mmCIF file of C-alpha atoms in Angstrom:
data_model
loop_
_atom_site.group_PDB
_atom_site.id
_atom_site.type_symbol
_atom_site.label_atom_id
_atom_site.label_comp_id
_atom_site.label_asym_id
_atom_site.label_seq_id
_atom_site.Cartn_x
_atom_site.Cartn_y
_atom_site.Cartn_z
ATOM 1 C CA MET A 29 -36.756 -39.970 56.578
ATOM 2 C CA ASP A 30 -36.593 -43.114 58.929
ATOM 3 C CA ILE A 31 -37.572 -46.250 57.120
ATOM 4 C CA GLU A 32 -38.604 -49.203 59.445
ATOM 5 C CA LEU A 33 -39.727 -52.682 58.804
ATOM 6 C CA VAL A 34 -42.369 -54.562 60.863
ATOM 7 C CA GLN A 35 -43.701 -58.096 60.469
ATOM 8 C CA GLY A 36 -47.447 -57.777 61.340
ATOM 9 C CA ASP A 37 -50.851 -56.547 60.685
ATOM 10 C CA ILE A 38 -51.147 -53.227 58.861
ATOM 11 C CA THR A 39 -54.578 -52.586 60.563
ATOM 12 C CA GLU A 40 -52.886 -52.421 63.891
ATOM 13 C CA GLN A 41 -50.403 -49.606 63.062
ATOM 14 C CA PRO A 42 -50.716 -46.420 65.101
ATOM 15 C CA VAL A 43 -49.544 -44.003 62.401
ATOM 16 C CA ASP A 44 -51.103 -40.943 60.766
ATOM 17 C CA ALA A 45 -51.777 -42.688 57.568
ATOM 18 C CA VAL A 46 -52.083 -46.341 56.562
ATOM 19 C CA VAL A 47 -51.679 -47.119 52.883
ATOM 20 C CA ASN A 48 -54.261 -49.482 51.427
ATOM 21 C CA ALA A 49 -53.342 -51.748 48.461
ATOM 22 C CA ALA A 50 -56.731 -51.131 46.883
ATOM 23 C CA ASN A 51 -58.345 -52.316 43.814
ATOM 24 C CA SER A 52 -59.609 -49.682 41.260
ATOM 25 C CA SER A 53 -63.216 -49.826 42.546
ATOM 26 C CA LEU A 54 -62.241 -48.502 45.945
ATOM 27 C CA LEU A 55 -65.064 -50.637 47.303
ATOM 28 C CA GLY A 56 -63.003 -53.249 49.229
ATOM 29 C CA GLY A 57 -61.636 -56.670 48.129
ATOM 30 C CA GLY A 58 -59.411 -59.377 49.547
ATOM 31 C CA GLY A 59 -56.014 -59.226 51.182
ATOM 32 C CA VAL A 60 -54.947 -55.787 52.622
ATOM 33 C CA ASP A 61 -57.807 -54.025 51.112
ATOM 34 C CA GLY A 62 -60.429 -56.403 52.728
ATOM 35 C CA ALA A 63 -58.766 -56.233 56.045
ATOM 36 C CA ILE A 64 -58.524 -52.538 56.163
ATOM 37 C CA HIS A 65 -62.258 -52.105 55.134
ATOM 38 C CA ARG A 66 -63.301 -54.800 57.730
ATOM 39 C CA ARG A 67 -61.237 -53.365 60.583
ATOM 40 C CA GLY A 68 -61.788 -49.752 59.668
ATOM 41 C CA GLY A 69 -65.522 -50.061 59.485
ATOM 42 C CA PRO A 70 -68.397 -48.586 57.269
ATOM 43 C CA GLU A 71 -66.917 -45.079 57.317
ATOM 44 C CA ILE A 72 -64.143 -45.991 54.919
ATOM 45 C CA LEU A 73 -66.608 -47.641 52.506
ATOM 46 C CA ALA A 74 -68.973 -44.602 52.657
ATOM 47 C CA GLU A 75 -66.156 -42.206 51.741
ATOM 48 C CA CYS A 76 -65.026 -44.627 49.011
ATOM 49 C CA ARG A 77 -68.397 -44.696 47.581
ATOM 50 C CA ARG A 78 -68.655 -40.840 47.568
ATOM 51 C CA LEU A 79 -65.215 -40.734 45.686
ATOM 52 C CA ARG A 80 -66.736 -43.192 43.082
ATOM 53 C CA ASP A 81 -69.826 -41.084 42.832
ATOM 54 C CA THR A 82 -67.845 -37.896 42.240
ATOM 55 C CA ARG A 83 -64.142 -37.892 41.157
ATOM 56 C CA TYR A 84 -63.536 -41.539 40.275
ATOM 57 C CA GLY A 85 -66.560 -42.802 38.398
ATOM 58 C CA LYS A 86 -64.337 -45.260 36.396
ATOM 59 C CA GLY A 87 -62.332 -46.132 39.460
ATOM 60 C CA LEU A 88 -58.968 -45.016 40.705
ATOM 61 C CA PRO A 89 -56.272 -45.561 38.061
ATOM 62 C CA ALA A 90 -53.213 -47.706 38.993
ATOM 63 C CA GLY A 91 -50.353 -45.633 40.295
ATOM 64 C CA GLN A 92 -52.601 -43.008 41.904
ATOM 65 C CA ALA A 93 -53.727 -42.316 45.421
ATOM 66 C CA VAL A 94 -56.440 -40.826 47.370
ATOM 67 C CA ALA A 95 -57.392 -40.424 51.017
ATOM 68 C CA THR A 96 -60.287 -41.227 53.216
ATOM 69 C CA THR A 97 -60.917 -41.395 56.948
ATOM 70 C CA ALA A 98 -59.489 -44.312 58.729
ATOM 71 C CA GLY A 99 -62.709 -45.108 60.507
ATOM 72 C CA ARG A 100 -61.903 -47.375 63.462
ATOM 73 C CA LEU A 101 -58.229 -48.019 62.601
ATOM 74 C CA PRO A 102 -55.599 -46.546 64.950
ATOM 75 C CA ALA A 103 -54.648 -44.186 62.230
ATOM 76 C CA ARG A 104 -55.990 -40.833 61.112
ATOM 77 C CA TRP A 105 -56.324 -41.650 57.363
ATOM 78 C CA VAL A 106 -56.273 -44.309 54.832
ATOM 79 C CA VAL A 107 -54.403 -43.547 51.693
ATOM 80 C CA HIS A 108 -55.753 -45.894 48.944
ATOM 81 C CA THR A 109 -53.526 -46.701 46.016
ATOM 82 C CA VAL A 110 -54.006 -49.182 43.168
ATOM 83 C CA GLY A 111 -50.993 -51.223 42.297
ATOM 84 C CA PRO A 112 -50.304 -52.555 38.819
ATOM 85 C CA VAL A 113 -50.802 -56.245 37.949
ATOM 86 C CA TYR A 114 -47.412 -57.800 37.328
ATOM 87 C CA SER A 115 -46.593 -58.593 33.786
ATOM 88 C CA THR A 116 -43.623 -60.490 32.135
ATOM 89 C CA SER A 117 -44.253 -58.762 28.828
ATOM 90 C CA GLU A 118 -44.526 -55.142 29.960
ATOM 91 C CA ASP A 119 -42.418 -53.133 32.422
ATOM 92 C CA ARG A 120 -44.876 -51.535 34.932
ATOM 93 C CA SER A 121 -42.180 -50.784 37.579
ATOM 94 C CA ALA A 122 -42.723 -46.952 37.167
ATOM 95 C CA VAL A 123 -46.434 -47.431 38.077
ATOM 96 C CA LEU A 124 -45.653 -49.565 41.101
ATOM 97 C CA ALA A 125 -43.101 -46.813 42.178
ATOM 98 C CA SER A 126 -45.794 -44.227 41.661
ATOM 99 C CA CYS A 127 -48.104 -45.935 44.230
ATOM 100 C CA TYR A 128 -45.526 -45.101 46.793
ATOM 101 C CA THR A 129 -44.596 -41.639 45.701
ATOM 102 C CA ARG A 130 -48.299 -40.535 45.110
ATOM 103 C CA SER A 131 -49.161 -41.963 48.373
ATOM 104 C CA LEU A 132 -46.469 -39.971 50.102
ATOM 105 C CA GLU A 133 -47.744 -36.784 48.218
ATOM 106 C CA VAL A 134 -51.185 -37.374 49.497
ATOM 107 C CA ALA A 135 -49.756 -37.864 52.999
ATOM 108 C CA ASP A 136 -48.032 -34.623 52.702
ATOM 109 C CA GLU A 137 -51.279 -32.892 51.712
ATOM 110 C CA LEU A 138 -52.812 -34.297 54.774
ATOM 111 C CA GLY A 139 -49.988 -33.229 57.072
ATOM 112 C CA ALA A 140 -49.236 -36.801 57.936
ATOM 113 C CA THR A 141 -45.617 -37.440 59.370
ATOM 114 C CA THR A 142 -45.890 -41.254 59.882
ATOM 115 C CA VAL A 143 -47.009 -43.636 57.178
ATOM 116 C CA ALA A 144 -47.398 -47.427 57.037
ATOM 117 C CA PHE A 145 -47.152 -49.281 53.714
ATOM 118 C CA PRO A 146 -47.969 -52.722 52.814
ATOM 119 C CA ALA A 147 -46.101 -54.596 50.058
ATOM 120 C CA ILE A 148 -48.158 -53.273 47.179
ATOM 121 C CA SER A 149 -49.080 -55.617 44.263
ATOM 122 C CA THR A 150 -47.375 -58.608 45.826
ATOM 123 C CA GLY A 151 -50.679 -60.561 46.590
ATOM 124 C CA VAL A 152 -53.222 -61.368 43.925
ATOM 125 C CA TYR A 153 -51.494 -58.998 41.497
ATOM 126 C CA ARG A 154 -48.447 -61.469 41.593
ATOM 127 C CA TRP A 155 -45.494 -58.942 41.665
ATOM 128 C CA PRO A 156 -42.427 -60.925 42.725
ATOM 129 C CA MET A 157 -41.560 -60.027 46.259
ATOM 130 C CA GLU A 158 -37.825 -59.322 45.765
ATOM 131 C CA ASP A 159 -38.485 -56.874 42.903
ATOM 132 C CA ALA A 160 -41.509 -55.153 44.684
ATOM 133 C CA ALA A 161 -39.298 -54.576 47.780
ATOM 134 C CA ARG A 162 -36.531 -53.047 45.752
ATOM 135 C CA ILE A 163 -38.994 -50.775 43.834
ATOM 136 C CA ALA A 164 -40.740 -49.848 47.081
ATOM 137 C CA VAL A 165 -37.542 -48.962 49.007
ATOM 138 C CA GLU A 166 -36.036 -46.981 46.137
ATOM 139 C CA ALA A 167 -39.284 -45.031 45.545
ATOM 140 C CA VAL A 168 -39.666 -44.132 49.325
ATOM 141 C CA GLN A 169 -36.027 -43.224 49.675
ATOM 142 C CA GLY A 170 -36.100 -41.020 46.533
ATOM 143 C CA ALA A 171 -39.263 -39.144 47.412
ATOM 144 C CA SER A 172 -39.338 -35.587 48.382
ATOM 145 C CA THR A 173 -41.729 -35.611 51.321
ATOM 146 C CA GLY A 174 -42.327 -34.127 54.734
ATOM 147 C CA VAL A 175 -43.110 -37.642 56.005
ATOM 148 C CA ARG A 176 -40.573 -38.401 58.778
ATOM 149 C CA ARG A 177 -41.155 -42.077 59.354
ATOM 150 C CA CYS A 178 -42.221 -44.706 56.843
ATOM 151 C CA ARG A 179 -43.019 -48.139 58.082
ATOM 152 C CA PHE A 180 -43.157 -51.120 55.811
ATOM 153 C CA VAL A 181 -45.611 -53.640 57.402
ATOM 154 C CA LEU A 182 -45.041 -57.041 55.922
ATOM 155 C CA PHE A 183 -47.382 -59.957 56.377
ATOM 156 C CA ASP A 184 -44.892 -62.846 56.723
ATOM 157 C CA ALA A 185 -41.276 -63.721 57.299
ATOM 158 C CA PRO A 186 -40.398 -64.100 53.580
ATOM 159 C CA ALA A 187 -41.711 -60.750 52.766
ATOM 160 C CA TYR A 188 -39.840 -59.072 55.757
ATOM 161 C CA ALA A 189 -36.602 -60.777 54.623
ATOM 162 C CA ALA A 190 -37.139 -59.465 51.088
ATOM 163 C CA PHE A 191 -37.602 -55.882 52.374
ATOM 164 C CA GLU A 192 -34.693 -56.268 54.805
ATOM 165 C CA ARG A 193 -32.480 -57.222 51.815
ATOM 166 C CA ALA A 194 -33.772 -54.369 49.588
ATOM 167 C CA LEU A 195 -33.211 -51.852 52.533
ATOM 168 C CA ALA A 196 -29.639 -53.148 53.109
ATOM 169 C CA ASP A 197 -28.755 -52.870 49.396
ATOM 170 C CA ALA A 198 -30.236 -49.319 49.112
ATOM 171 C CA ARG A 199 -28.241 -48.292 52.135
ATOM 172 C CA GLY A 200 -25.115 -49.609 50.524
#
């Protein structure tokens, strides 16, 4: 799989599937989640409400993923995943890695070959960027998937630099 890094806006990525760093309610929020819901339009929220009314009455658990339409985004689908809140007293790295691997599994089920990821859990969930980048790159590289191109879309230069270092380290 090709892995590429882009500094920019995830809502502008022309890929098969955009991954949303969602909250467990699936009903929108701040950061990436809010941007995807605003730009994607009401179709995304409508599907998220249906998911809450049927399969995820208590919300989507951290580390899991589910797909909806991409609405008005230049993608076909949005894969919503809930990252863990960072903790200094409990290692939640496996849950963060699961966000990436489960998102790729959902992308495979959809037939997606190109996927754009944000830096999951690094915003209000306070995961340190360097560690989050390492976990993300390792999870994607180790995944068994039909996805051919994975793009990490980083909001700013420090995030881009952290992912650039993690990718260089992973490639040896």
